[in-house]
Amino acid sequence: MRLLTLLALVLLGLSAQAAEKLKVVTSIPDLADLSRRIGGDRVEVQSICKGLENPHFVSVKPSHLVAMSRADVFVQVGLSLEVAFVPGLLENCGNARIQPGRPGFINASDGFAAIDIPGQVDRKLGDVHPQGNPHMNLSVEGGAVMAANILKGLCAIDPAHKADYEARHAAWTRELEAAQQRWKKLGEGWKGRKVCVYHQEHAYLIRGYGLVTLGSVEPQPGIPPTPASLASLIATLRKEKDVCLLAVAWARRSELEEVRNQAGVTLVELPNMCAGLPGTESWIEMMDLLHKRLAEAFGPQKGT
Amino acid sequence: MNHSILSASALLLGTSALFGQGSAFQTPGMPRQVYGPPKEGTSQDNSGQASRFSSVFNPAFSFVGDIVGDYRSGGEEVGWNAELRALEFGAQAWVDPTAWAYFTAVSDGESLDIEEAALHYKGLGERHTLRVGKFFLDFGKQMQTHIHELRTLERPLVLREYLGDEVSGTGVQWDHWFSANDTTAVRFSLGAFSSLLPEHEHGEEEEPEAEAEVAGRKSIGNLNYSARVTGFTDVGTNGTLQLGTSARIVPDFAFVDEDGGGEVGGLDNTVWGLDVTYGWKDETATKSFTAGLEFLVNSGDVGAELGAAPGDAPIVADGTRTGWLLFADHGLDPNNSIGLQISMAELADADKTEALEIEAYYTRYLSEFHRLRFGLSTLDVDGADESFRAAVQYTFFVGAHGHGVNW
Ligand SMILES: [Zn+2]
């Protein structure tokens, strides 16, 4: 009997501990990885987007709605990256704890200096994002900003475990610093290397390493190419040598191949978010793969 | 309850205070004197008040244009035509922290109709919404959408035959959803309206017909009701399945011969529906597949023909009619999709004449904000010539734009 009582108490204790975990929902897997790293065993994390998806086209599923309705914390990139699904989810989930302005809402791009902020917001510019290029999760500096915002958010909502969060964030930051050394070394010879893009996801890397963008398969962000725009892009690329065409899993294969075959460029498949391509479970691993693929594509010779 | 009464009176007080402020030296409706030029870089004057001339609280506006060019043969209409089918103008904004309001006005170039004007009140608690005003009937998967938002050019045969082309009612609707498990959400709605019969489109009628009408004033039992329950669940990692059932109840209405003057009252009608929808997206969220089935039962007094002579009462058809629609859509990429929709219905005449409509369509989004659609359709009514239509639809969306949850 005493044993049973003890067992019951232990089970109760375990379930209470499990129930105490913060339920974190993130828009993309990069934020899920960072939330797990900083939250540790204090959090239970779920991402809405999967690693190969185009975040601009994700549609809402019932599991997303249920997860959002139960969440203690919601983490998004912001900068209008998730406009296709986050506003609808926030509006319909009926969860006051995670609404913008509440402690349970974390905007991971807060304080990040976005590039390509349009001087004029007009659909003439395509599917333009009024707050600038939203793909900050693919910038070398983005990781630290996302992690800092998650740390701040978790500490605010669960101050009792502030020290734990800070310790884990510090450990992750040391890993990040080591990784940034690797990336810096790899990227040293890249200045002036020529690329063509499909979409504008890698604009931060391109600017950071001083790569030269010769064109884009999408004539403007979110606007599919026309036969004329493709022909003019191919004509431009034909005049150049050693051009890498950067693309992610969702880019249209037929157009990528047309450009590659007709313009003689090297197609480089890059990750879009973490947990998509093999070996990209964490944000740092994903950025490692990104740099590795670029280094392979650019080859050992230094750029001009 | 107390809370809502309180906030209603607070709202009234607030309004009178607002009008009271400048009333001593101001004629209601006339612009107030503005002192000095607007502050640089703002739309406000220098009064230091966000007054009625301030645009800081302006709602978000949008408009949609829907243009159709088509060729028809075989039916009553033959030949080419092009029309601005709809110019839709809308606005939306939060009213206060618990409610947002919107309206949609639509014109075909001649008259301007308010299709929807409603307020969504969220103050009842988590996952509850109270909708008040005029808005579309919550029935199946396709009645809540404006025609230009459909996957096909027209509302499918069985829906327009049993419910109407566009059905909006003035009333109130309570919506709630809850989770059945980690991957399943269940939503229901209950609505009470003054009338849920479609509005007649005057001026466009080719031949006189008996029109269904609900009386303006009625007992509470004779209000029109709508109800819907739907379960929505994940299927594997890439799919979703939705099951739903809906009803529209019109307990008391009349068929009226507006030209001849004949009328039959005391009629009732109930339409009941069942819907199944399966959706799938590939691992990059760019290729998709959607298939759906809706089955409808129309019972009670379903339709009427004009009496033999002017002044005679219309001859009412009653009993049960059934019909269905089935569609399959394939999104080749975010910009291109193809699909096929088939709809069959027993018409609301005394003979239960069968009709079959088939539509094949290709949609190309030139970008997220405008789209071209090519549709080929046939309508085959027993005992009549088969009619054919080939159409091009061009639709553009300007301004504020959002994606809700489609369930
Ligand atoms: Zn983008």
XYZ file of C-alpha atoms and ligand atoms in Angstrom:
712
model
C 0.000 0.000 0.000
C 2.755 2.386 0.996
C 4.599 1.413 -2.174
C 1.513 2.159 -4.233
C 1.109 5.557 -2.619
C 4.745 6.316 -3.286
C 4.368 5.225 -6.901
C 1.270 7.370 -7.277
C 3.116 10.344 -5.824
C 6.054 9.811 -8.152
C 3.733 9.541 -11.143
C 1.833 12.623 -10.053
C 5.097 14.460 -9.613
C 6.269 13.393 -13.068
C 3.042 14.405 -14.729
C 3.032 17.725 -12.899
C 6.564 18.326 -14.124
C 5.573 17.348 -17.647
C 2.527 19.591 -17.491
C 4.688 22.459 -16.293
C 6.648 22.469 -19.547
C 6.029 25.520 -21.669
C 4.298 24.669 -24.913
C 6.160 26.543 -27.633
C 4.917 26.768 -31.218
C 7.210 28.276 -33.833
C 6.457 29.283 -37.405
C 9.601 27.727 -38.916
C 11.941 24.890 -37.821
C 14.901 27.263 -37.330
C 13.045 28.903 -34.460
C 12.061 25.472 -33.114
C 15.725 24.453 -32.953
C 16.736 27.660 -31.160
C 13.798 27.384 -28.752
C 14.822 23.819 -27.880
C 18.440 24.828 -27.383
C 17.554 27.703 -25.071
C 14.477 26.173 -23.452
C 16.004 22.733 -22.891
C 13.777 20.422 -20.866
C 11.576 23.370 -19.859
C 9.902 23.490 -23.259
C 7.951 21.300 -25.615
C 8.417 22.675 -29.123
C 6.507 22.264 -32.373
C 7.102 23.977 -35.723
C 4.348 24.801 -38.214
C 6.475 24.882 -41.385
C 8.429 21.859 -42.430
C 12.009 22.269 -43.661
C 11.466 22.045 -47.415
C 8.326 24.158 -47.618
C 8.003 27.556 -49.170
C 6.957 29.638 -46.149
C 5.123 32.039 -48.452
C 2.670 29.273 -49.473
C 2.069 27.182 -46.375
C -1.606 26.593 -45.668
C -3.131 26.075 -42.266
C -3.814 22.557 -41.022
C -6.000 21.522 -38.084
C -2.972 20.382 -36.062
C -1.545 23.910 -36.396
C -4.754 25.437 -35.090
C -4.906 23.022 -32.144
C -1.229 23.586 -31.288
C -1.672 27.376 -31.424
C -4.764 27.209 -29.230
C -2.808 25.392 -26.516
C 0.518 27.230 -26.823
C 2.090 29.236 -24.009
C 4.556 30.822 -26.418
C 4.463 31.515 -30.143
C 7.660 32.450 -31.989
C 7.686 33.930 -35.483
C 10.334 35.514 -37.712
C 8.108 38.456 -38.635
C 9.054 40.930 -41.401
C 5.918 39.536 -43.157
C 7.676 36.211 -43.863
C 4.733 34.196 -42.551
C 1.895 36.391 -43.788
C 0.357 33.407 -45.628
C -0.491 31.540 -42.444
C 0.337 33.340 -39.185
C -2.355 36.078 -39.204
C -5.086 33.494 -39.925
C -3.806 31.212 -37.192
C -3.501 33.983 -34.611
C -6.983 35.203 -35.405
C -8.664 31.794 -35.314
C -6.748 30.021 -32.545
C -8.563 32.018 -29.872
C -5.509 31.993 -27.614
C -5.076 35.351 -25.885
C -1.710 34.374 -24.342
C 0.145 34.408 -27.676
C -1.394 37.450 -29.349
C 0.988 40.234 -30.463
C 1.822 42.456 -27.514
C 1.384 39.656 -24.964
C 4.393 38.030 -23.255
C 3.668 34.761 -25.108
C 4.299 36.371 -28.510
C 7.934 36.479 -29.621
C 8.927 38.278 -32.802
C 12.380 36.801 -33.435
C 13.492 39.490 -35.893
C 13.049 42.341 -33.390
C 16.097 44.567 -33.530
C 17.418 42.995 -36.731
C 18.508 45.445 -39.424
C 16.626 44.183 -42.474
C 17.918 44.959 -45.955
C 15.977 45.916 -49.079
C 13.370 47.949 -47.211
C 11.386 49.486 -50.044
C 11.341 53.261 -50.121
C 7.920 52.971 -51.649
C 5.483 50.138 -50.913
C 3.682 49.280 -54.080
C 2.635 46.002 -55.673
C 4.426 47.250 -58.765
C 7.459 45.876 -56.967
C 5.969 42.373 -56.750
C 5.120 40.536 -53.551
C 7.051 43.169 -51.707
C 7.557 42.949 -47.979
C 7.093 46.388 -46.451
C 9.572 45.657 -43.635
C 12.398 44.531 -45.960
C 13.740 41.137 -46.985
C 12.135 38.694 -44.536
C 14.598 35.803 -44.917
C 16.756 36.893 -41.978
C 16.906 33.284 -40.718
C 19.384 32.683 -43.571
C 21.765 35.442 -42.559
C 24.917 34.747 -40.548
C 23.937 37.451 -38.038
C 20.303 36.308 -37.894
C 20.906 33.366 -35.557
C 22.145 35.524 -32.690
C 19.233 37.954 -33.056
C 16.632 35.160 -33.132
C 18.249 33.454 -30.130
C 18.427 36.706 -28.143
C 14.739 37.404 -28.740
C 13.780 33.854 -27.748
C 15.893 34.138 -24.590
C 14.268 37.441 -23.707
C 10.795 36.022 -24.347
C 11.306 32.825 -22.344
C 12.780 34.754 -19.392
C 9.833 37.140 -19.415
C 7.228 34.386 -19.403
C 9.051 32.032 -17.031
C 11.331 34.179 -14.842
C 11.799 31.354 -12.334
C 14.088 29.574 -14.796
C 15.892 32.627 -16.108
C 19.322 31.311 -15.040
C 18.771 28.020 -16.898
C 17.784 29.827 -20.078
C 20.742 32.165 -19.843
C 23.194 29.310 -19.268
C 21.892 27.377 -22.257
C 21.893 30.504 -24.406
C 25.525 31.138 -23.414
C 26.497 27.568 -24.346
C 24.778 27.921 -27.701
C 26.457 31.276 -28.309
C 29.866 29.650 -27.841
C 28.926 27.076 -30.494
C 27.739 29.877 -32.739
C 31.009 31.761 -32.348
C 32.994 28.675 -33.329
C 30.716 28.166 -36.318
C 31.032 31.784 -37.371
C 34.811 31.326 -37.440
C 34.364 28.356 -39.819
C 31.972 30.289 -42.019
C 34.176 33.345 -42.125
C 37.136 31.225 -43.223
C 35.126 29.507 -45.933
C 33.732 32.775 -47.191
C 37.047 34.639 -47.341
C 37.590 34.144 -51.048
C 34.017 34.655 -52.136
C 33.957 38.401 -52.723
C 32.996 39.160 -56.308
C 31.825 35.619 -57.096
C 28.897 35.665 -59.490
C 25.500 34.203 -58.668
C 22.004 34.132 -60.053
C 19.118 33.461 -57.676
C 15.645 31.984 -58.000
C 14.012 33.855 -55.094
C 15.532 36.383 -52.682
C 16.095 34.024 -49.724
C 19.856 34.255 -49.715
C 20.109 38.021 -50.129
C 21.682 38.440 -46.674
C 24.473 35.941 -47.409
C 25.030 37.449 -50.828
C 25.439 40.906 -49.358
C 27.463 39.647 -46.392
C 30.050 37.892 -48.545
C 30.088 40.482 -51.310
C 28.754 38.115 -53.979
C 27.524 39.678 -57.199
C 23.925 38.915 -58.224
C 23.546 38.880 -61.999
C 19.849 38.184 -62.057
C 16.865 36.411 -60.611
C 14.635 33.734 -62.139
C 11.651 35.369 -60.463
C 11.732 38.786 -62.167
C 10.430 40.250 -58.890
C 9.896 38.498 -55.546
C 6.924 36.134 -55.775
C 6.302 36.904 -59.460
C 6.781 33.840 -61.673
C 9.005 34.290 -64.738
C 7.536 34.846 -68.176
C 9.151 33.330 -71.291
C 10.490 36.791 -72.116
C 11.991 37.381 -68.674
C 13.637 33.936 -68.752
C 15.069 34.565 -72.213
C 16.542 37.874 -71.142
C 18.034 36.316 -68.002
C 19.600 33.518 -70.049
C 21.040 36.042 -72.486
C 22.627 37.972 -69.602
C 24.071 34.852 -67.982
C 25.504 33.538 -71.259
C 27.890 36.470 -71.395
C 29.373 35.499 -68.019
C 31.559 32.647 -66.808
C 31.514 30.729 -63.505
C 28.029 31.670 -62.410
C 26.248 29.705 -59.670
C 22.458 29.483 -59.745
C 21.247 29.371 -56.143
C 17.955 27.590 -55.525
C 15.988 25.851 -52.803
C 13.749 22.772 -52.883
C 10.525 24.590 -53.777
C 11.918 26.421 -56.821
C 10.402 25.214 -60.093
C 12.652 22.489 -61.492
C 11.766 23.084 -65.141
C 12.838 26.731 -65.016
C 16.021 25.992 -63.067
C 17.011 23.386 -65.607
C 16.191 25.627 -68.529
C 18.459 28.337 -67.134
C 21.199 25.875 -66.232
C 21.185 24.109 -69.601
C 20.881 27.179 -71.762
C 23.136 29.535 -69.823
C 25.715 26.979 -68.708
C 25.584 27.910 -65.026
C 26.168 25.624 -62.019
C 23.025 24.762 -60.093
C 23.544 24.864 -56.315
C 20.780 23.525 -54.111
C 20.754 25.307 -50.779
C 18.637 24.891 -47.657
C 15.728 27.256 -47.140
C 15.172 26.473 -43.455
C 16.614 23.869 -41.138
C 15.247 20.312 -40.862
C 14.733 20.100 -44.628
C 17.821 18.749 -46.399
C 19.628 15.853 -44.651
C 22.097 16.924 -41.950
C 20.380 20.248 -41.199
C 18.532 19.398 -37.999
C 19.915 22.409 -36.168
C 20.232 25.988 -37.356
C 24.030 25.854 -37.073
C 24.167 22.601 -39.097
C 21.923 24.166 -41.713
C 24.213 27.193 -42.023
C 27.195 24.799 -42.140
C 25.644 22.988 -45.098
C 24.839 26.275 -46.793
C 28.470 27.361 -46.563
C 29.771 23.927 -47.550
C 27.644 23.817 -50.704
C 28.690 27.322 -51.689
C 32.350 26.511 -51.055
C 32.060 23.381 -53.213
C 30.359 25.332 -55.971
C 32.859 28.195 -55.956
C 35.771 25.718 -55.935
C 39.197 26.182 -54.390
C 40.284 29.098 -56.614
C 39.861 32.569 -55.157
C 37.371 34.960 -56.659
C 38.476 38.064 -58.466
C -24.243 39.416 -19.902
C -23.806 42.353 -17.539
C -20.577 43.078 -19.263
C -22.137 43.413 -22.684
C -24.903 45.667 -21.402
C -22.306 47.792 -19.696
C -20.164 48.094 -22.785
C -23.208 48.883 -24.915
C -24.165 51.762 -22.642
C -20.550 52.877 -22.448
C -20.532 52.955 -26.225
C -23.649 55.142 -26.237
C -22.236 57.460 -23.611
C -19.006 57.672 -25.545
C -20.840 58.608 -28.691
C -22.869 61.376 -27.086
C -19.759 62.729 -25.429
C -18.038 62.754 -28.800
C -20.834 64.724 -30.398
C -21.141 66.874 -27.306
C -17.564 68.066 -27.540
C -17.873 70.553 -30.360
C -21.613 70.872 -30.457
C -22.050 74.351 -28.982
C -20.558 76.167 -31.982
C -20.916 73.493 -34.597
C -23.709 72.423 -36.869
C -23.873 68.626 -36.905
C -22.491 67.279 -40.164
C -20.669 70.501 -41.043
C -16.881 70.554 -40.973
C -15.372 71.990 -37.850
C -12.994 74.912 -38.142
C -9.400 73.719 -38.438
C -6.797 75.984 -36.860
C -3.567 76.211 -38.776
C -1.973 73.934 -41.359
C -1.480 70.183 -40.758
C 1.541 69.176 -38.764
C 4.429 68.327 -41.057
C 4.642 64.636 -41.936
C 1.237 63.796 -40.485
C -2.307 63.846 -41.708
C -3.385 65.454 -38.449
C -3.986 69.060 -37.762
C -2.137 70.786 -34.967
C -4.996 70.536 -32.486
C -3.182 67.766 -30.656
C -6.297 65.607 -30.961
C -6.967 62.632 -33.222
C -10.222 64.210 -34.319
C -12.703 63.161 -36.956
C -10.405 64.543 -39.650
C -7.540 62.327 -38.639
C -6.891 59.356 -40.888
C -4.880 57.398 -38.330
C -7.803 55.082 -37.557
C -8.850 54.545 -41.160
C -9.802 50.967 -42.052
C -7.907 48.884 -44.564
C -9.512 49.088 -48.002
C -9.512 46.685 -50.884
C -11.238 46.203 -54.183
C -11.671 43.325 -56.556
C -12.576 43.377 -60.217
C -14.084 40.344 -61.910
C -14.391 40.439 -65.699
C -15.806 37.608 -67.780
C -15.769 37.163 -71.537
C -17.599 34.137 -72.863
C -19.245 32.308 -75.718
C -22.462 30.341 -75.226
C -24.330 28.002 -77.517
C -27.166 25.522 -77.345
C -29.226 27.156 -74.602
C -31.421 30.233 -74.419
C -28.428 32.523 -74.824
C -26.177 32.184 -77.849
C -23.122 34.193 -78.876
C -20.236 36.181 -77.493
C -20.354 38.509 -74.539
C -18.054 40.339 -72.177
C -19.024 41.927 -68.896
C -17.682 43.469 -65.758
C -19.382 40.886 -63.595
C -18.473 42.415 -60.289
C -16.547 45.272 -58.841
C -16.285 44.563 -55.162
C -15.251 47.191 -52.681
C -14.497 46.383 -49.076
C -13.035 47.745 -45.887
C -12.186 46.304 -42.520
C -10.885 47.506 -39.188
C -10.868 46.724 -35.513
C -13.654 48.522 -33.692
C -12.210 47.979 -30.239
C -10.072 45.225 -28.687
C -12.934 42.714 -28.849
C -14.477 43.328 -32.258
C -13.689 43.988 -35.873
C -16.051 45.022 -38.609
C -16.082 44.864 -42.375
C -18.269 45.443 -45.360
C -18.301 44.311 -48.949
C -20.222 46.256 -51.550
C -20.598 44.853 -55.034
C -21.614 46.471 -58.262
C -22.138 44.992 -61.700
C -21.778 48.462 -63.171
C -25.430 49.385 -62.622
C -26.591 49.004 -59.047
C -24.525 48.871 -55.875
C -25.441 46.143 -53.391
C -24.148 45.592 -49.904
C -23.344 41.881 -49.912
C -21.911 41.798 -46.438
C -21.656 44.265 -43.573
C -20.962 42.653 -40.251
C -19.132 42.786 -36.980
C -17.164 39.908 -35.471
C -17.370 40.094 -31.694
C -14.627 38.089 -29.955
C -15.388 39.068 -26.365
C -17.342 35.911 -25.513
C -14.197 33.980 -24.712
C -11.587 31.898 -26.421
C -12.577 30.374 -29.750
C -16.065 31.920 -29.719
C -17.181 34.442 -32.301
C -20.460 36.254 -32.469
C -21.184 37.625 -35.906
C -23.809 40.327 -36.217
C -25.026 42.011 -39.377
C -25.448 40.858 -42.937
C -23.190 38.076 -44.136
C -23.024 34.912 -46.208
C -24.741 31.676 -45.226
C -22.434 29.139 -43.546
C -23.375 26.080 -45.555
C -20.950 23.491 -46.950
C -17.623 24.610 -48.350
C -18.664 26.998 -51.090
C -21.554 29.181 -49.919
C -19.417 31.460 -47.700
C -17.311 32.592 -50.633
C -17.978 35.383 -53.057
C -18.440 34.133 -56.619
C -15.082 35.489 -57.808
C -13.339 33.463 -55.087
C -14.770 30.128 -56.245
C -12.657 27.585 -58.115
C -15.173 27.668 -60.976
C -16.778 30.555 -62.833
C -20.208 30.023 -61.328
C -21.629 28.616 -58.134
C -22.133 24.866 -58.805
C -25.551 23.816 -60.143
C -26.855 22.052 -57.036
C -25.991 24.986 -54.742
C -27.570 27.673 -56.914
C -30.618 25.472 -57.518
C -31.332 24.585 -53.878
C -29.869 27.545 -51.957
C -29.327 30.406 -54.417
C -26.477 32.007 -56.299
C -25.406 34.193 -53.382
C -27.191 33.841 -50.066
C -26.614 36.347 -47.326
C -28.916 36.986 -44.417
C -29.241 39.695 -41.800
C -29.013 38.272 -38.332
C -26.686 36.833 -35.786
C -24.476 33.754 -35.768
C -22.522 32.061 -33.015
C -19.348 30.216 -34.009
C -17.224 28.051 -31.787
C -14.451 25.555 -32.285
C -12.652 23.088 -30.029
C -9.964 20.462 -30.432
C -11.008 16.807 -30.384
C -7.375 15.674 -30.236
C -3.915 16.954 -31.261
C -4.736 16.923 -34.954
C -8.498 17.446 -35.098
C -10.537 20.595 -34.753
C -14.329 20.679 -34.626
C -16.246 23.829 -35.458
C -19.941 24.549 -35.283
C -22.092 27.548 -36.046
C -25.714 28.407 -35.341
C -27.409 31.371 -36.936
C -30.793 33.098 -36.827
C -31.703 35.457 -39.636
C -34.554 37.507 -40.924
C -34.375 35.701 -44.270
C -31.991 33.211 -45.818
C -33.589 33.199 -49.235
C -31.502 34.695 -52.024
C -32.301 38.271 -52.981
C -34.008 38.670 -56.323
C -32.055 40.325 -59.051
C -34.506 42.710 -60.595
C -33.984 44.020 -64.073
C -32.167 40.936 -65.298
C -35.144 38.624 -65.512
C -36.035 37.351 -68.944
C -39.330 35.763 -68.010
C -41.646 36.302 -65.050
C -41.524 33.672 -62.345
C -42.905 33.040 -58.889
C -40.521 34.433 -56.307
C -39.957 33.046 -52.848
C -40.322 35.629 -50.087
C -40.121 35.635 -46.315
C -42.388 38.079 -44.479
C -40.695 41.117 -42.958
C -42.114 40.638 -39.443
C -42.575 37.179 -37.997
C -42.641 35.159 -34.791
C -39.285 33.967 -33.449
C -40.132 30.420 -34.554
C -40.425 31.667 -38.115
C -36.973 33.225 -38.254
C -34.665 31.501 -40.723
C -31.977 29.315 -39.210
C -28.614 27.987 -40.293
C -26.474 25.348 -38.617
C -23.171 23.735 -39.476
C -20.870 21.228 -37.771
C -17.528 20.332 -39.287
C -14.534 18.260 -38.242
C -11.146 18.990 -39.788
C -8.189 16.646 -39.282
C -4.613 16.036 -40.440
C -4.080 12.968 -42.601
C -0.444 11.946 -42.488
C 2.100 14.772 -42.653
C 0.863 16.359 -45.877
C -2.901 15.843 -46.016
C -6.081 17.134 -44.425
C -9.586 15.716 -44.366
C -12.725 17.641 -43.569
C -16.241 16.327 -42.957
C -19.182 18.613 -42.470
C -22.923 18.790 -42.307
C -25.062 21.916 -42.736
C -28.697 22.937 -42.743
C -30.718 25.945 -43.851
C -34.209 26.131 -42.420
C -36.900 28.468 -43.781
C -40.014 27.659 -41.695
C -42.498 30.048 -43.302
C -42.408 31.700 -46.684
C -44.599 32.488 -49.670
C -44.372 32.217 -53.431
C -45.464 35.468 -55.007
C -46.333 36.275 -58.605
C -45.177 39.883 -58.617
C -46.762 40.750 -61.963
C -50.051 38.860 -61.701
C -50.500 39.314 -57.958
C -51.178 35.658 -57.037
C -49.611 34.363 -53.839
C -49.344 31.124 -51.828
C -48.215 31.374 -48.216
C -47.557 29.083 -45.279
C -44.788 27.187 -47.082
C -41.638 25.754 -45.561
C -38.300 24.496 -46.844
C -35.219 22.822 -45.417
C -31.967 22.138 -47.241
C -29.565 19.727 -45.639
C -26.032 19.002 -46.830
C -23.077 16.744 -46.236
C -19.543 17.612 -47.393
C -16.244 15.771 -47.567
C -13.008 17.479 -48.642
C -9.533 16.042 -48.916
C -6.512 18.280 -49.394
C -2.876 17.495 -49.947
C 0.274 19.583 -50.430
C 3.688 18.248 -51.364
C 6.732 18.621 -49.118
C 7.576 22.027 -50.576
C 4.007 23.363 -50.136
C 3.869 24.300 -53.814
C 2.092 21.358 -55.511
C -1.374 20.522 -54.263
C -4.346 18.284 -54.769
C -7.871 18.871 -53.486
C -10.995 16.785 -53.998
C -14.428 17.264 -52.559
C -17.979 15.989 -52.537
C -21.145 17.704 -51.358
C -24.505 15.963 -51.183
C -27.669 18.019 -50.713
C -31.264 17.199 -49.840
C -33.873 19.865 -50.531
C -37.204 19.145 -48.842
C -40.574 20.752 -48.173
C -41.865 23.327 -50.620
C -39.068 23.431 -53.148
C -40.303 25.520 -56.070
C -43.269 27.024 -57.880
C -44.590 27.807 -61.326
C -46.890 30.694 -62.208
C -50.613 29.997 -62.192
C -52.472 29.576 -65.489
C -53.950 33.071 -65.535
C -52.755 36.388 -64.068
C -53.919 36.612 -60.466
C -53.929 32.840 -60.010
C -51.866 31.499 -57.151
C -48.524 29.957 -58.148
C -48.489 26.146 -58.323
C -46.121 24.854 -55.670
C -43.888 21.798 -56.104
C -43.115 19.942 -52.904
C -41.425 16.746 -51.754
C -37.731 15.912 -51.715
C -35.034 16.690 -54.289
C -31.453 15.495 -54.094
C -28.284 16.601 -55.837
C -24.536 16.572 -55.486
C -21.299 18.107 -56.643
C -17.882 16.565 -56.991
C -14.617 18.302 -57.828
C -10.930 17.573 -58.122
C -8.242 20.254 -58.378
C -4.576 19.859 -59.041
C -2.186 22.712 -58.261
C 0.789 22.198 -60.565
C 2.687 24.939 -58.726
C 1.612 28.030 -56.782
C 0.592 29.760 -60.003
C -1.106 27.120 -62.149
C -3.928 24.739 -61.397
C -6.391 22.604 -63.320
C -9.646 21.078 -62.201
C -12.920 19.418 -63.012
C -16.274 19.859 -61.297
C -19.444 17.859 -61.889
C -22.800 18.689 -60.369
C -26.121 16.878 -60.678
C -29.463 18.006 -59.288
C -33.115 17.071 -59.451
C -34.661 20.411 -60.301
C -37.320 21.980 -58.106
C -40.124 21.418 -60.614
C -43.036 19.022 -60.318
C -41.392 16.448 -62.625
C -38.064 16.328 -60.735
C -36.285 17.008 -64.032
C -32.639 15.988 -63.815
C -29.836 18.359 -64.750
C -26.119 17.735 -65.064
C -23.386 20.368 -65.203
C -19.741 19.671 -66.013
C -17.023 22.308 -65.850
C -13.326 21.972 -66.629
C -11.096 24.886 -65.691
C -7.537 26.098 -65.778
C -6.429 28.899 -63.485
C -3.249 30.896 -63.869
C -2.225 33.305 -61.157
C -0.164 35.925 -62.948
C 0.882 36.841 -59.425
C -0.854 36.523 -56.099
C -2.930 39.579 -56.998
C -4.432 38.850 -60.374
C -5.476 35.757 -62.164
C -6.784 34.408 -65.448
C -9.160 31.491 -65.654
C -10.319 29.528 -68.660
C -13.450 27.435 -68.221
C -15.432 25.087 -70.437
C -18.829 23.997 -69.181
C -21.885 22.141 -70.330
C -25.337 22.087 -68.800
C -27.644 19.253 -69.760
C -31.255 19.513 -68.568
C -33.489 16.541 -69.387
C -35.871 17.397 -72.185
C -33.981 20.535 -73.239
C -31.035 21.230 -75.521
C -27.613 20.850 -74.010
C -25.956 24.229 -73.557
C -22.259 24.966 -73.785
C -20.097 27.787 -72.516
C -16.457 28.717 -73.033
C -15.286 31.559 -70.808
C -12.262 33.599 -69.830
C -12.331 35.239 -66.426
C -9.904 37.891 -65.285
C -9.874 38.845 -61.615
C -7.681 41.322 -59.773
C -7.275 42.059 -56.088
C -6.053 45.447 -54.900
C -5.147 46.660 -51.455
C -5.446 45.000 -48.074
C -5.254 41.285 -48.488
C -5.223 38.317 -46.150
C -5.564 34.572 -45.915
C -8.012 33.137 -43.429
C -8.569 29.560 -42.422
C -10.712 27.777 -44.984
C -13.130 25.483 -43.158
Zn 10.646 35.319 -49.904
